[in-house]
């Protein structure tokens, strides 16, 4: 039975079974490849998307449990053709990541800074505790997020 999902403001119909992880539907069925499928155990954060504005690890969300909640992926951040303020500040700080961890980091920070817009450095670092970067590092992107929180 098809599953109706609301993804980045559009209704989409998935033909996958209800226990299919959301990350697989996003990537393989709808070609929204920003969310990465890495650990598939909920520990790396690379697959993070928003469900009704809350960051979730999409590898652990069966599509049959989503219902009418709105899914937003990293692709939605620049949907209007302009990078989001967080994306802009990352660019200004020359945050260069490989693309594996970064979409999840952007989604976690977007959700976190929406709720805590003036968070301090320690709070931002704590918010990223569930995002594993394997090859670059955190300092520069934390600098950027701190700059946005201070702006
Ligand atoms: S792939 Fe989902 S948390 Fe790692
Ligand atoms: S995993 Fe490559 S930059 Fe984070």
Coordinates of N, CA, C and O and ligand atoms in Angstrom, one line a residue:
X1 N 0.8 -1.2 0.0 CA 0.0 0.0 0.0 C 0.9 1.2 0.0 O 1.8 1.3 0.8
X2 N 0.6 2.2 -0.9 CA 1.4 3.4 -1.0 C 1.3 4.2 0.3 O 0.4 4.2 1.0
X3 N 2.4 4.9 0.6 CA 2.5 5.8 1.7 C 2.6 7.3 1.3 O 3.5 7.6 0.5
X4 N 1.7 8.1 1.7 CA 1.8 9.5 1.3 C 2.6 10.3 2.4 O 2.4 10.2 3.6
X5 N 3.6 11.0 1.8 CA 4.5 11.7 2.7 C 4.5 13.2 2.2 O 4.4 13.5 1.0
X6 N 4.7 14.1 3.1 CA 4.9 15.5 2.8 C 6.4 15.8 3.0 O 6.9 15.8 4.1
X7 N 7.0 16.1 1.8 CA 8.4 16.3 1.8 C 8.7 17.7 1.2 O 8.4 17.9 0.1
X8 N 9.4 18.5 2.0 CA 9.7 19.9 1.6 C 8.5 20.6 1.0 O 8.6 21.2 -0.1
X9 N 7.4 20.4 1.6 CA 6.2 21.1 1.2 C 5.4 20.5 0.1 O 4.3 21.0 -0.3
X10 N 5.8 19.3 -0.4 CA 5.1 18.7 -1.5 C 4.7 17.3 -1.1 O 5.4 16.6 -0.4
X11 N 3.5 16.9 -1.5 CA 3.0 15.5 -1.2 C 3.7 14.6 -2.2 O 3.7 14.8 -3.4
X12 N 4.3 13.5 -1.7 CA 4.9 12.5 -2.5 C 4.3 11.1 -2.1 O 3.9 11.0 -0.9
X13 N 4.3 10.2 -3.0 CA 3.7 8.9 -2.8 C 4.8 7.9 -2.9 O 5.5 7.8 -4.0
X14 N 5.1 7.2 -1.8 CA 6.1 6.2 -1.8 C 5.5 4.8 -2.0 O 4.5 4.5 -1.4
X15 N 6.1 4.0 -2.8 CA 5.6 2.7 -3.1 C 6.3 1.7 -2.2 O 6.1 0.5 -2.2
X16 N 7.2 2.2 -1.3 CA 8.0 1.2 -0.4 C 7.1 0.8 0.8 O 6.2 1.5 1.2
X17 N 7.5 -0.3 1.4 CA 6.7 -0.8 2.5 C 6.8 0.1 3.7 O 7.7 1.0 3.8
X18 N 5.9 0.0 4.7 CA 5.8 0.9 5.8 C 7.0 0.9 6.7 O 7.3 1.8 7.5
X19 N 7.8 -0.2 6.7 CA 8.9 -0.3 7.6 C 10.2 0.2 6.9 O 11.3 0.2 7.5
X20 N 10.1 0.7 5.7 CA 11.3 1.2 5.0 C 11.8 2.4 5.7 O 11.0 3.4 6.0
X21 N 13.1 2.5 6.0 CA 13.6 3.7 6.6 C 13.5 4.9 5.7 O 13.7 4.8 4.5
X22 N 13.1 6.0 6.4 CA 12.9 7.2 5.6 C 14.1 7.6 4.8 O 13.9 8.0 3.6
X23 N 15.3 7.4 5.3 CA 16.5 7.8 4.5 C 16.5 7.1 3.1 O 16.9 7.7 2.1
X24 N 16.1 5.8 3.1 CA 16.1 5.1 1.9 C 15.1 5.6 0.9 O 15.4 5.7 -0.3
X25 N 14.0 6.0 1.4 CA 12.9 6.5 0.5 C 13.4 7.9 -0.1 O 13.2 8.2 -1.3
X26 N 13.9 8.7 0.8 CA 14.4 10.0 0.4 C 15.5 9.9 -0.7 O 15.4 10.5 -1.8
X27 N 16.4 9.0 -0.5 CA 17.6 8.9 -1.4 C 17.2 8.1 -2.7 O 17.5 8.6 -3.8
X28 N 16.6 7.0 -2.5 CA 16.5 6.0 -3.6 C 15.2 6.2 -4.4 O 15.2 5.9 -5.6
X29 N 14.2 6.7 -3.7 CA 12.9 6.8 -4.5 C 12.7 8.3 -5.0 O 12.2 8.5 -6.1
X30 N 13.1 9.2 -4.1 CA 12.9 10.6 -4.5 C 14.2 11.4 -4.9 O 14.1 12.6 -5.1
X31 N 15.3 10.7 -4.8 CA 16.6 11.3 -5.2 C 16.9 12.6 -4.5 O 17.6 13.5 -5.0
X32 N 16.5 12.6 -3.2 CA 16.9 13.7 -2.3 C 18.1 13.1 -1.5 O 18.0 12.5 -0.5
X33 N 19.3 13.3 -2.1 CA 20.5 12.6 -1.6 C 21.3 13.4 -0.6 O 22.4 13.0 -0.3
X34 N 20.7 14.5 -0.1 CA 21.5 15.3 0.9 C 21.7 14.4 2.2 O 22.8 14.4 2.7
X35 N 20.6 13.8 2.7 CA 20.7 13.0 3.9 C 21.5 11.8 3.5 O 21.3 11.1 2.5
X36 N 22.6 11.5 4.3 CA 23.5 10.4 3.9 C 23.1 9.1 4.8 O 22.8 9.2 5.9
X37 N 23.3 8.0 4.2 CA 23.0 6.7 4.8 C 24.4 6.1 5.2 O 25.1 5.6 4.3
X38 N 24.8 6.3 6.4 CA 26.2 5.9 6.8 C 26.1 4.7 7.8 O 26.4 3.6 7.5
X39 N 25.8 5.0 9.1 CA 25.9 4.0 10.1 C 24.6 3.1 10.1 O 24.6 1.9 10.4
X40 N 23.5 3.7 9.7 CA 22.2 3.1 9.7 C 21.8 2.6 11.1 O 21.0 1.7 11.2
X41 N 22.4 3.1 12.1 CA 22.1 2.7 13.5 C 21.7 3.9 14.4 O 21.7 3.7 15.6
X42 N 21.6 5.0 13.8 CA 21.2 6.2 14.6 C 22.3 6.8 15.4 O 22.1 7.6 16.4
X43 N 23.6 6.5 15.1 CA 24.7 7.0 15.9 C 25.5 8.1 15.2 O 26.3 8.8 15.9
X44 N 25.4 8.3 13.9 CA 26.3 9.3 13.3 C 25.7 10.6 12.9 O 26.4 11.6 12.7
X45 N 24.4 10.6 12.8 CA 23.7 11.9 12.5 C 23.7 12.3 11.0 O 23.1 13.3 10.7
X46 N 24.4 11.5 10.2 CA 24.5 12.0 8.8 C 23.2 12.0 8.0 O 23.1 12.6 7.0
X47 N 22.2 11.3 8.5 CA 20.9 11.1 7.8 C 19.9 12.1 8.4 O 18.7 11.9 8.1
X48 N 20.3 13.1 9.2 CA 19.3 13.9 9.9 C 18.4 14.7 9.0 O 19.0 15.4 8.1
X49 N 17.2 14.7 9.2 CA 16.2 15.5 8.6 C 15.3 16.1 9.7 O 15.5 15.8 10.8
X50 N 14.4 16.9 9.3 CA 13.4 17.4 10.3 C 12.0 16.8 10.1 O 11.6 16.6 8.9
X51 N 11.4 16.4 11.2 CA 10.0 16.0 11.2 C 9.3 17.0 12.0 O 9.5 17.2 13.2
X52 N 8.4 17.8 11.4 CA 7.7 18.9 12.0 C 8.7 19.8 12.8 O 8.4 20.2 13.9
X53 N 9.8 20.0 12.1 CA 10.8 21.0 12.6 C 11.8 20.4 13.6 O 12.7 21.1 14.0
X54 N 11.6 19.2 14.0 CA 12.5 18.5 15.0 C 13.5 17.6 14.3 O 13.1 16.8 13.5
X55 N 14.8 17.8 14.5 CA 15.8 16.9 13.9 C 15.6 15.4 14.3 O 15.4 15.2 15.5
X56 N 15.6 14.6 13.4 CA 15.5 13.1 13.6 C 16.5 12.4 12.7 O 16.8 12.9 11.6
X57 N 16.9 11.3 13.2 CA 17.8 10.5 12.3 C 16.9 9.6 11.4 O 16.2 8.7 11.9
X58 N 17.0 9.9 10.1 CA 16.0 9.3 9.2 C 16.2 7.8 9.0 O 15.4 7.1 8.4
X59 N 17.4 7.3 9.4 CA 17.6 5.8 9.2 C 16.8 5.0 10.2 O 16.6 3.8 10.0
X60 N 16.3 5.7 11.3 CA 15.6 5.0 12.3 C 14.1 5.3 12.3 O 13.3 5.0 13.2
X61 N 13.6 6.0 11.2 CA 12.2 6.3 11.1 C 11.6 5.5 10.0 O 11.8 5.8 8.8
X62 N 10.8 4.5 10.3 CA 10.0 3.8 9.3 C 9.0 4.8 8.7 O 8.3 5.5 9.4
X63 N 8.8 4.7 7.4 CA 7.9 5.7 6.7 C 6.5 5.5 7.2 O 5.7 6.5 7.2
X64 N 6.1 4.3 7.6 CA 4.8 4.1 8.1 C 4.4 4.7 9.4 O 3.2 4.8 9.8
X65 N 5.4 5.3 10.1 CA 5.2 5.9 11.4 C 5.0 7.5 11.2 O 4.8 8.1 12.2
X66 N 5.2 8.0 10.0 CA 5.3 9.4 9.9 C 4.0 10.1 9.8 O 3.8 11.2 10.4
X67 N 3.0 9.5 9.2 CA 1.7 10.1 9.1 C 1.7 11.5 8.4 O 2.4 11.6 7.3
X68 N 1.1 12.5 9.0 CA 1.0 13.8 8.3 C 2.1 14.7 8.7 O 2.1 15.9 8.3
X69 N 3.0 14.3 9.5 CA 4.1 15.2 9.9 C 4.9 15.6 8.6 O 5.1 14.8 7.7
X70 N 5.4 16.8 8.7 CA 6.1 17.4 7.5 C 7.6 17.0 7.6 O 8.3 17.2 8.7
X71 N 8.1 16.5 6.5 CA 9.5 16.1 6.4 C 10.2 17.3 5.7 O 9.8 17.7 4.7
X72 N 11.3 17.8 6.3 CA 12.2 18.7 5.6 C 13.6 18.2 5.5 O 14.1 17.7 6.5
X73 N 14.1 18.2 4.3 CA 15.5 17.7 4.1 C 16.4 18.9 4.0 O 16.0 20.0 3.8
X74 N 17.7 18.6 3.9 CA 18.7 19.7 3.7 C 18.4 20.5 2.4 O 18.8 21.6 2.3
X75 N 17.8 19.8 1.5 CA 17.6 20.5 0.2 C 16.6 21.7 0.4 O 16.6 22.6 -0.4
X76 N 15.8 21.6 1.5 CA 14.8 22.7 1.7 C 15.5 24.0 2.2 O 14.9 25.0 2.1
X77 N 16.7 23.9 2.7 CA 17.3 25.1 3.3 C 17.5 26.2 2.3 O 17.5 27.3 2.6
X78 N 17.8 25.8 1.1 CA 18.1 26.8 0.0 C 17.0 26.7 -1.1 O 17.2 27.0 -2.2
X79 N 15.8 26.3 -0.7 CA 14.7 26.0 -1.6 C 14.3 27.3 -2.4 O 13.9 27.2 -3.5
X80 N 14.4 28.4 -1.7 CA 14.0 29.7 -2.4 C 15.1 30.2 -3.3 O 15.0 31.3 -3.9
X81 N 16.2 29.4 -3.5 CA 17.3 29.9 -4.4 C 18.4 30.6 -3.7 O 19.4 30.9 -4.3
X82 N 18.2 30.9 -2.4 CA 19.2 31.6 -1.6 C 19.6 30.6 -0.5 O 18.7 30.0 0.1
X83 N 20.9 30.6 -0.2 CA 21.3 29.8 1.0 C 20.6 30.4 2.3 O 20.4 31.6 2.4
X84 N 20.4 29.5 3.2 CA 19.9 29.9 4.5 C 20.9 30.7 5.2 O 22.1 30.7 4.9
X85 N 20.5 31.5 6.3 CA 21.5 32.2 7.0 C 22.6 31.3 7.6 O 23.8 31.7 7.6
X86 N 22.3 30.1 8.0 CA 23.3 29.2 8.5 C 24.3 28.8 7.4 O 25.5 28.8 7.5
X87 N 23.7 28.5 6.2 CA 24.6 28.1 5.1 C 25.5 29.3 4.7 O 26.6 29.1 4.4
X88 N 24.9 30.5 4.7 CA 25.7 31.7 4.4 C 26.9 31.9 5.3 O 28.0 32.2 4.9
X89 N 26.6 31.7 6.6 CA 27.7 32.0 7.6 C 28.7 30.9 7.5 O 29.9 31.1 7.7
X90 N 28.3 29.7 7.1 CA 29.3 28.6 7.0 C 30.2 29.0 5.8 O 31.4 28.7 5.8
X91 N 29.6 29.5 4.7 CA 30.4 29.9 3.6 C 31.4 31.0 3.9 O 32.6 31.0 3.6
X92 N 30.9 32.0 4.7 CA 31.7 33.1 5.1 C 32.9 32.7 5.9 O 34.0 33.3 5.9
X93 N 32.7 31.6 6.7 CA 33.8 31.1 7.5 C 34.6 30.0 6.8 O 35.4 29.3 7.5
X94 N 34.4 29.9 5.5 CA 35.2 28.9 4.8 C 35.1 27.5 5.4 O 36.1 26.8 5.5
X95 N 33.9 27.1 5.8 CA 33.7 25.8 6.3 C 33.7 24.8 5.2 O 32.8 24.8 4.3
X96 N 34.7 24.0 5.1 CA 34.8 23.1 3.9 C 34.7 21.7 4.5 O 35.6 21.2 5.3
X97 N 33.6 21.0 4.2 CA 33.5 19.6 4.7 C 33.3 18.7 3.5 O 33.1 19.2 2.4
X98 N 33.4 17.4 3.7 CA 33.4 16.5 2.5 C 32.0 16.3 2.0 O 31.8 15.8 0.9
X99 N 31.0 16.6 2.8 CA 29.6 16.3 2.3 C 29.0 15.1 3.0 O 27.8 14.9 2.7
X100 N 29.7 14.4 3.7 CA 29.1 13.2 4.4 C 28.4 13.6 5.6 O 27.3 13.3 5.8
X101 N 29.1 14.3 6.5 CA 28.5 14.7 7.8 C 27.7 16.0 7.7 O 26.8 16.2 8.5
X102 N 28.0 16.8 6.7 CA 27.6 18.2 6.8 C 26.1 18.4 6.6 O 25.5 19.3 7.3
X103 N 25.4 17.7 5.8 CA 24.0 17.9 5.7 C 23.3 17.6 7.0 O 22.4 18.4 7.4
X104 N 23.7 16.6 7.7 CA 23.1 16.3 9.0 C 23.5 17.4 10.0 O 22.6 17.8 10.9
X105 N 24.7 17.9 10.0 CA 25.1 19.0 10.9 C 24.2 20.2 10.6 O 23.8 20.9 11.5
X106 N 24.0 20.6 9.3 CA 23.2 21.7 9.0 C 21.8 21.6 9.5 O 21.2 22.5 10.1
X107 N 21.2 20.4 9.4 CA 19.9 20.2 9.9 C 19.8 20.2 11.4 O 18.8 20.8 12.0
X108 N 20.8 19.7 12.1 CA 20.8 19.7 13.6 C 20.9 21.2 14.0 O 20.1 21.7 14.9
X109 N 21.8 21.9 13.4 CA 22.1 23.3 13.9 C 20.9 24.2 13.5 O 20.5 25.1 14.2
X110 N 20.3 23.9 12.3 CA 19.1 24.7 11.9 C 18.0 24.6 13.0 O 17.4 25.6 13.4
X111 N 17.7 23.3 13.4 CA 16.7 23.1 14.4 C 17.1 23.7 15.7 O 16.3 24.3 16.4
X112 N 18.3 23.5 16.1 CA 18.8 23.9 17.4 C 18.8 25.5 17.5 O 18.2 26.0 18.5
X113 N 19.3 26.1 16.5 CA 19.3 27.6 16.6 C 18.0 28.2 16.4 O 17.8 29.4 16.8
X114 N 17.0 27.5 15.8 CA 15.7 28.1 15.8 C 15.1 28.1 17.2 O 14.4 29.1 17.6
X115 N 15.4 27.1 18.0 CA 14.9 27.1 19.4 C 15.8 27.9 20.3 O 15.3 28.4 21.3
X116 N 17.1 28.0 20.0 CA 18.0 28.6 20.9 C 18.9 29.6 20.1 O 20.1 29.4 19.9
X117 N 18.3 30.7 19.6 CA 19.0 31.5 18.6 C 20.2 32.2 19.1 O 21.1 32.6 18.3
X118 N 20.3 32.3 20.4 CA 21.5 33.0 21.0 C 22.4 32.0 21.8 O 23.0 32.4 22.8
X119 N 22.4 30.8 21.4 CA 23.1 29.8 22.1 C 24.6 30.1 22.2 O 25.1 30.8 21.3
X120 N 25.3 29.7 23.2 CA 26.7 29.9 23.3 C 27.5 28.7 22.7 O 26.9 27.7 22.3
X121 N 28.8 28.9 22.7 CA 29.6 27.9 22.1 C 29.5 26.5 22.7 O 29.4 25.5 22.0
X122 N 29.4 26.4 24.0 CA 29.3 25.1 24.6 C 28.0 24.5 24.3 O 27.9 23.2 24.1
X123 N 26.9 25.3 24.2 CA 25.6 24.7 23.9 C 25.6 24.2 22.4 O 25.0 23.2 22.1
X124 N 26.2 25.0 21.5 CA 26.3 24.6 20.1 C 27.1 23.3 20.0 O 26.7 22.3 19.3
X125 N 28.2 23.2 20.7 CA 29.0 21.9 20.7 C 28.2 20.8 21.2 O 28.2 19.7 20.7
X126 N 27.5 21.0 22.3 CA 26.6 19.9 22.9 C 25.5 19.5 21.9 O 25.2 18.3 21.8
X127 N 25.0 20.5 21.1 CA 23.9 20.1 20.2 C 24.5 19.2 19.1 O 23.7 18.4 18.5
X128 N 25.8 19.3 18.8 CA 26.4 18.5 17.8 C 26.9 17.1 18.3 O 27.6 16.4 17.5
X129 N 26.6 16.8 19.5 CA 27.2 15.6 20.1 C 26.8 14.3 19.3 O 27.5 13.3 19.3
X130 N 25.7 14.4 18.6 CA 25.3 13.2 17.8 C 25.7 13.2 16.4 O 25.2 12.3 15.6
X131 N 26.5 14.1 16.0 CA 27.0 14.2 14.6 C 28.5 13.9 14.5 O 29.3 14.6 15.1
X132 N 28.8 12.8 13.9 CA 30.1 12.4 13.8 C 30.8 12.8 12.5 O 30.2 12.6 11.4
X133 N 31.9 13.6 12.6 CA 32.7 13.9 11.4 C 33.9 13.1 11.4 O 34.6 13.0 12.4
X134 N 34.2 12.5 10.3 CA 35.3 11.5 10.3 C 36.5 12.1 9.6 O 37.6 11.6 9.8
X135 N 36.4 13.2 8.9 CA 37.6 13.6 8.1 C 38.0 15.1 8.2 O 39.1 15.4 7.7
X136 N 37.2 15.9 8.8 CA 37.6 17.3 8.8 C 37.7 17.8 10.2 O 38.8 17.9 10.8
X137 N 36.6 18.1 10.8 CA 36.6 18.6 12.2 C 35.5 19.6 12.4 O 34.6 19.8 11.6
X138 N 35.5 20.1 13.6 CA 34.3 20.8 14.1 C 34.6 22.3 14.3 O 33.6 23.1 14.4
X139 N 35.8 22.7 14.6 CA 36.1 24.0 15.1 C 35.6 25.1 14.2 O 34.9 26.0 14.7
X140 N 35.8 25.0 12.9 CA 35.4 26.1 12.1 C 33.9 26.2 11.9 O 33.3 27.3 11.9
X141 N 33.3 25.1 11.9 CA 31.8 25.2 11.7 C 31.2 25.6 13.0 O 30.1 26.3 13.0
X142 N 31.8 25.3 14.2 CA 31.3 25.8 15.4 C 31.5 27.3 15.5 O 30.6 28.1 15.9
X143 N 32.7 27.8 15.0 CA 32.9 29.2 15.0 C 31.8 29.9 14.2 O 31.3 31.0 14.5
X144 N 31.4 29.3 13.0 CA 30.4 29.9 12.2 C 29.1 30.0 12.9 O 28.4 31.0 12.8
X145 N 28.7 28.9 13.5 CA 27.4 28.8 14.2 C 27.4 29.8 15.4 O 26.4 30.5 15.6
X146 N 28.5 30.0 16.1 CA 28.6 31.0 17.2 C 28.4 32.4 16.6 O 27.7 33.2 17.2
X147 N 29.1 32.6 15.5 CA 28.9 34.0 14.8 C 27.5 34.2 14.5 O 27.0 35.4 14.7
X148 N 26.8 33.2 14.0 CA 25.4 33.5 13.7 C 24.5 33.7 14.9 O 23.7 34.6 14.9
X149 N 24.9 33.0 16.0 CA 24.1 33.1 17.2 C 24.4 34.5 17.9 O 23.5 35.0 18.6
X150 N 25.5 35.1 17.6 CA 25.8 36.4 18.1 C 25.3 37.5 17.3 O 25.3 38.7 17.7
X151 N 25.0 37.2 16.0 CA 24.6 38.3 15.1 C 23.2 38.9 15.5 O 22.4 38.2 16.0
Ligands
LIG1 S1 23.0 6.9 9.1 FE1 21.4 7.5 10.4 S2 22.5 8.1 12.2 FE2 24.0 7.3 10.9
LIG2 S1 32.8 13.3 7.5 FE1 33.9 14.4 6.0 S2 33.9 16.4 6.6 FE2 32.8 15.4 8.2

